């Protein structure tokens, strides 16, 4: 018997998990208890949607505002190929099969679930394993024009033009889905820091950790919020030694009720992690030759 697969809208985890789908009789998603939550990111059942069903909240509002626009221009330019950019494209395409859509992005526009980046090292996944569909294939499927590896440098909203590193482009309607930039303490030089915010960054840290010998490393993770703790756990599971630092006294301090972080304090030590609470990083030397 096969059951309909459901996808977590927050992190992309799919029910039933591969190991469960091997089970000839996995429980249908609707029959799971109301207390069920995503094992990867923890959101509740309501945040799951059936796979391959095109539900497109927001598309109606966006398309009707485009139809009301005084310019009546049908060409949409979306900048950014993360979850936000691709979700807008899916929503528009579902409502407007013929509208012209151009996607501009400085990466390859590959479709993947970013939350996997903080759990994939220990699973030995390569960036290619994480890509669910290449940018080129996804663009063909959505019938859009793709300008990958193209960086938007400035916007002239009066004349509705974009300046990119590959030239100028005009737009009718513009969607900016640029993501966020990390808040990096001033004491770090940008080149001394590993970013795990995209597939390229993931690939670089994976290569650096593998190194010449593949020996386990000692890694400092600064920031014990949700992603810092996840990455610390992933690195430890992968066999590395981790020191997790945070200005707060306990991991996940801003996310959990006051009594919970104390229990959490014990968790990193159990996993051969060291947690240093109440530490504000003020200075850092450059990484050693080879990164670690
Ligand atoms: C390691 C990690 C784990 C996470 N885990 C979770 C989780 O468990 N649960 C959860 O809910 N969230 C999680 N998040 C957060 C979530 O993944 C992000 O909030 C979400 O993916 C952001 O999507 P986005 O489309 O807004 O931005 P992004 O995915 O950052 O996409 C931005 C896009 O804009 C492009 N771009 C930027 N500037 C330009 C420019 N000037 N010109 C052209 N293109 C440009 C980029 O190339 C990219 O394609 C995690 C994030 C990380 C990094």
XYZ file of C-alpha atoms and ligand atoms in Angstrom:
345
model
C 0.000 0.000 0.000
C 1.396 3.454 -0.795
C 0.489 6.524 1.240
C 0.432 10.118 0.064
C 3.712 11.823 0.917
C 3.573 15.041 2.930
C 6.245 17.718 2.993
C 7.154 19.995 5.906
C 6.742 23.545 4.608
C 9.319 24.846 7.079
C 12.257 22.553 6.365
C 11.327 20.198 3.526
C 11.387 16.946 5.489
C 9.142 14.383 3.830
C 6.717 11.980 5.537
C 7.002 9.015 5.454
C 10.776 9.083 5.893
C 12.672 6.851 3.476
C 13.154 4.182 6.114
C 9.421 4.241 6.921
C 8.378 4.205 3.266
C 10.242 0.900 2.964
C 7.690 -0.325 5.503
C 4.888 -1.950 3.444
C 2.230 -0.306 5.614
C 3.286 3.165 6.789
C 0.576 5.078 8.654
C -1.315 7.552 6.437
C -0.405 11.138 7.334
C -4.018 12.034 8.259
C -4.066 9.224 10.781
C -0.999 10.434 12.657
C -1.808 11.882 16.106
C -2.340 15.665 16.347
C 0.781 15.843 18.484
C 2.923 14.691 15.536
C 5.687 17.153 14.731
C 8.461 17.357 12.165
C 11.442 15.324 13.414
C 13.805 17.694 11.615
C 12.605 21.178 12.579
C 9.846 20.517 15.137
C 6.873 22.318 13.520
C 3.391 20.828 13.961
C 1.212 18.758 11.664
C -0.539 21.833 10.256
C 2.721 22.897 8.606
C 2.709 19.835 6.315
C 1.249 19.785 2.819
C 0.734 16.876 0.429
C 3.522 16.641 -2.122
C 2.828 17.472 -5.763
C -0.408 19.324 -4.949
C -0.210 22.878 -6.202
C -1.556 25.044 -3.434
C -0.528 28.585 -3.989
C -1.529 30.945 -1.185
C -0.645 34.526 -1.967
C -0.742 34.087 -5.710
C -4.256 35.493 -6.022
C -3.307 38.683 -4.182
C -0.115 39.148 -6.139
C -1.672 38.511 -9.539
C -4.670 40.721 -8.840
C -2.375 43.538 -7.760
C -0.436 43.051 -10.993
C -3.635 43.207 -13.029
C -4.607 46.412 -11.243
C -1.214 47.944 -11.796
C -1.411 51.070 -13.933
C 1.353 49.710 -16.154
C -0.512 46.461 -16.851
C 2.911 45.042 -17.610
C 2.905 41.262 -17.476
C 6.646 40.650 -17.195
C 7.795 39.734 -13.720
C 11.406 39.659 -12.636
C 12.171 37.670 -9.487
C 15.570 38.240 -7.888
C 16.732 35.360 -5.687
C 16.332 31.607 -6.107
C 15.886 30.486 -2.511
C 12.682 29.169 -0.974
C 11.027 32.583 -1.250
C 11.900 33.198 -4.910
C 10.901 29.737 -6.126
C 7.697 29.748 -4.067
C 6.633 33.035 -5.668
C 7.383 31.575 -9.108
C 5.353 28.422 -8.385
C 2.450 30.531 -7.145
C 2.505 32.896 -10.119
C 2.858 30.139 -12.669
C -0.072 28.222 -11.195
C -2.335 31.245 -11.608
C -0.817 32.738 -14.759
C 0.404 30.051 -17.184
C 1.384 32.590 -19.869
C 2.959 35.394 -17.900
C 6.615 36.165 -18.667
C 8.831 35.442 -15.669
C 12.586 35.986 -15.415
C 14.565 34.684 -12.449
C 17.858 36.422 -11.707
C 20.133 34.932 -9.108
C 23.791 35.038 -8.222
C 23.867 31.279 -7.553
C 22.915 28.362 -9.825
C 19.209 28.518 -8.845
C 19.217 24.846 -7.816
C 16.185 23.846 -5.760
C 17.086 22.382 -2.372
C 15.974 22.615 1.249
C 18.326 24.933 3.093
C 17.601 23.457 6.569
C 19.320 20.276 5.346
C 22.638 22.191 5.436
C 22.774 21.929 9.221
C 22.215 18.169 9.349
C 23.951 16.941 6.186
C 27.617 16.775 7.214
C 27.113 13.796 9.505
C 25.075 12.071 6.810
C 27.964 12.436 4.352
C 25.662 14.117 1.847
C 27.285 15.969 -1.015
C 25.793 19.237 -2.307
C 24.555 17.224 -5.309
C 22.671 14.877 -2.961
C 20.822 17.882 -1.530
C 19.729 19.312 -4.878
C 16.183 18.206 -5.622
C 16.192 19.791 -9.076
C 18.863 21.772 -10.907
C 18.131 25.430 -11.650
C 18.096 24.739 -15.384
C 15.601 21.878 -15.052
C 13.405 23.831 -12.639
C 13.386 26.825 -14.990
C 12.355 24.604 -17.906
C 9.622 22.999 -15.831
C 8.246 26.386 -14.741
C 8.705 27.835 -18.220
C 10.690 30.840 -17.059
C 13.837 32.593 -18.244
C 16.768 31.901 -15.952
C 19.707 34.253 -15.472
C 21.892 32.364 -13.023
C 25.288 33.516 -11.716
C 24.034 37.053 -12.247
C 24.257 39.594 -9.466
C 21.864 42.531 -9.188
C 23.884 45.604 -8.320
C 21.300 48.376 -8.285
C 17.643 49.104 -8.980
C 16.232 52.140 -10.767
C 12.591 51.928 -9.705
C 11.631 55.126 -11.585
C 12.668 53.658 -14.926
C 11.973 50.069 -13.861
C 15.425 48.800 -14.666
C 17.940 46.593 -12.890
C 21.693 46.923 -13.193
C 23.438 43.557 -13.033
C 27.041 42.447 -13.397
C 26.020 41.212 -16.858
C 24.177 44.313 -18.041
C 20.887 46.179 -17.691
C 17.425 44.666 -17.695
C 13.965 46.230 -17.548
C 11.090 44.831 -15.538
C 7.332 45.252 -15.269
C 6.907 43.898 -11.771
C 9.764 43.145 -9.452
C 9.998 40.592 -6.625
C 13.013 40.848 -4.323
C 13.667 37.515 -2.606
C 17.241 38.175 -1.570
C 17.359 36.317 1.734
C 19.225 37.712 4.710
C 22.844 38.561 5.458
C 24.372 37.130 8.654
C 25.280 39.507 11.483
C 29.021 38.893 11.724
C 30.894 40.242 14.758
C 33.223 43.049 13.702
C 36.270 41.207 15.075
C 36.195 38.683 12.227
C 37.635 39.257 8.803
C 35.140 37.984 6.244
C 37.682 35.646 4.651
C 38.314 33.943 8.009
C 34.732 32.779 8.406
C 32.912 29.744 7.070
C 29.343 30.503 5.986
C 26.928 27.595 5.793
C 24.145 29.560 4.182
C 24.124 28.040 0.715
C 25.296 24.971 -1.197
C 28.591 26.583 -2.124
C 29.414 27.402 1.505
C 28.389 23.898 2.543
C 30.618 22.405 -0.132
C 33.602 24.486 1.019
C 33.313 23.542 4.665
C 32.789 19.909 3.757
C 35.989 19.932 1.680
C 37.916 21.725 4.437
C 36.745 19.255 7.068
C 37.703 16.323 4.890
C 41.193 17.841 4.540
C 44.150 15.828 3.391
C 43.951 13.253 6.128
C 40.248 13.329 6.863
C 41.242 13.502 10.564
C 38.714 14.844 13.011
C 38.925 18.542 13.764
C 38.272 20.862 16.708
C 35.719 23.443 15.635
C 34.405 26.555 17.365
C 30.757 27.304 16.643
C 29.794 30.831 17.686
C 26.153 31.251 18.548
C 24.051 28.628 20.313
C 20.707 29.466 18.749
C 18.716 26.953 16.726
C 21.143 26.673 13.809
C 24.343 26.916 15.868
C 23.246 24.067 18.119
C 22.083 22.017 15.138
C 25.403 22.467 13.369
C 27.331 21.694 16.562
C 25.369 18.468 16.924
C 25.889 17.600 13.271
C 29.655 18.175 13.503
C 29.878 16.067 16.659
C 27.886 13.268 15.078
C 30.324 13.468 12.171
C 33.119 12.772 14.682
C 34.557 16.256 15.255
C 35.170 17.967 18.580
C 33.104 21.131 19.019
C 33.270 24.118 21.331
C 29.990 26.010 21.225
C 30.109 29.607 22.468
C 27.296 31.986 23.281
C 26.812 35.211 25.158
C 23.850 33.606 26.949
C 24.345 31.204 29.833
C 22.754 28.240 28.064
C 22.114 26.988 24.537
C 18.823 28.023 22.882
C 18.324 30.578 25.656
C 16.222 32.901 23.515
C 13.942 30.136 22.267
C 13.089 28.119 25.357
C 11.419 28.837 28.717
C 13.890 29.712 31.510
C 13.910 26.264 33.152
C 14.620 24.399 29.894
C 18.099 25.696 29.023
C 19.551 24.223 32.215
C 18.607 20.747 31.032
C 20.073 21.653 27.677
C 23.363 22.562 29.309
C 24.014 18.890 29.901
C 23.333 17.843 26.312
C 26.458 19.259 24.623
C 28.760 17.678 27.221
C 27.116 14.299 26.736
C 27.972 14.553 23.063
C 31.629 15.420 23.577
C 30.845 19.094 22.925
C 31.975 21.859 25.204
C 29.538 24.708 25.775
C 30.973 28.032 26.919
C 28.135 30.276 28.082
C 28.455 33.983 28.894
C 31.225 34.384 26.320
C 31.241 37.367 23.985
C 33.782 36.762 21.241
C 35.929 39.868 20.883
C 38.920 38.759 18.870
C 39.852 35.878 16.640
C 43.030 34.890 14.876
C 42.986 33.717 11.270
C 42.305 30.026 10.745
C 45.291 27.731 10.475
C 46.694 26.752 7.075
C 44.041 24.670 5.296
C 41.207 26.155 7.352
C 41.390 24.196 10.623
C 21.955 26.003 8.050
C 20.523 26.521 8.071
C 19.518 25.757 8.694
C 18.207 26.236 8.729
N 17.239 25.478 9.354
C 15.946 25.921 9.367
C 14.898 25.142 9.953
O 15.143 24.055 10.471
N 13.622 25.634 9.914
C 13.332 26.826 9.339
O 12.171 27.232 9.302
N 14.305 27.591 8.767
C 15.590 27.167 8.774
N 16.577 27.938 8.211
C 16.196 29.233 7.624
C 15.589 29.051 6.227
O 16.304 28.053 5.525
C 15.703 30.386 5.497
O 14.970 31.328 6.236
C 15.118 30.326 4.087
O 15.685 29.275 3.335
C 15.417 31.662 3.423
O 14.941 31.601 2.094
P 15.023 32.902 1.186
O 14.502 32.512 -0.158
O 14.354 34.047 1.874
O 16.563 33.287 1.138
P 17.826 32.506 0.529
O 17.628 31.036 0.515
O 19.013 33.054 1.232
O 17.853 32.960 -0.990
C 18.315 34.225 -1.374
C 18.578 34.166 -2.862
O 18.889 35.486 -3.316
C 20.060 35.433 -4.151
N 20.658 36.755 -4.084
C 20.990 37.466 -2.969
N 21.489 38.677 -3.322
C 21.454 38.737 -4.675
C 21.831 39.719 -5.639
N 22.308 40.913 -5.275
N 21.664 39.433 -6.956
C 21.160 38.232 -7.351
N 20.788 37.258 -6.482
C 20.928 37.513 -5.167
C 20.886 34.288 -3.561
O 21.830 33.794 -4.496
C 19.770 33.282 -3.262
O 19.428 32.542 -4.414
C 17.891 27.490 8.143
C 18.904 28.252 7.526
C 20.205 27.769 7.487
C 21.282 28.595 6.823
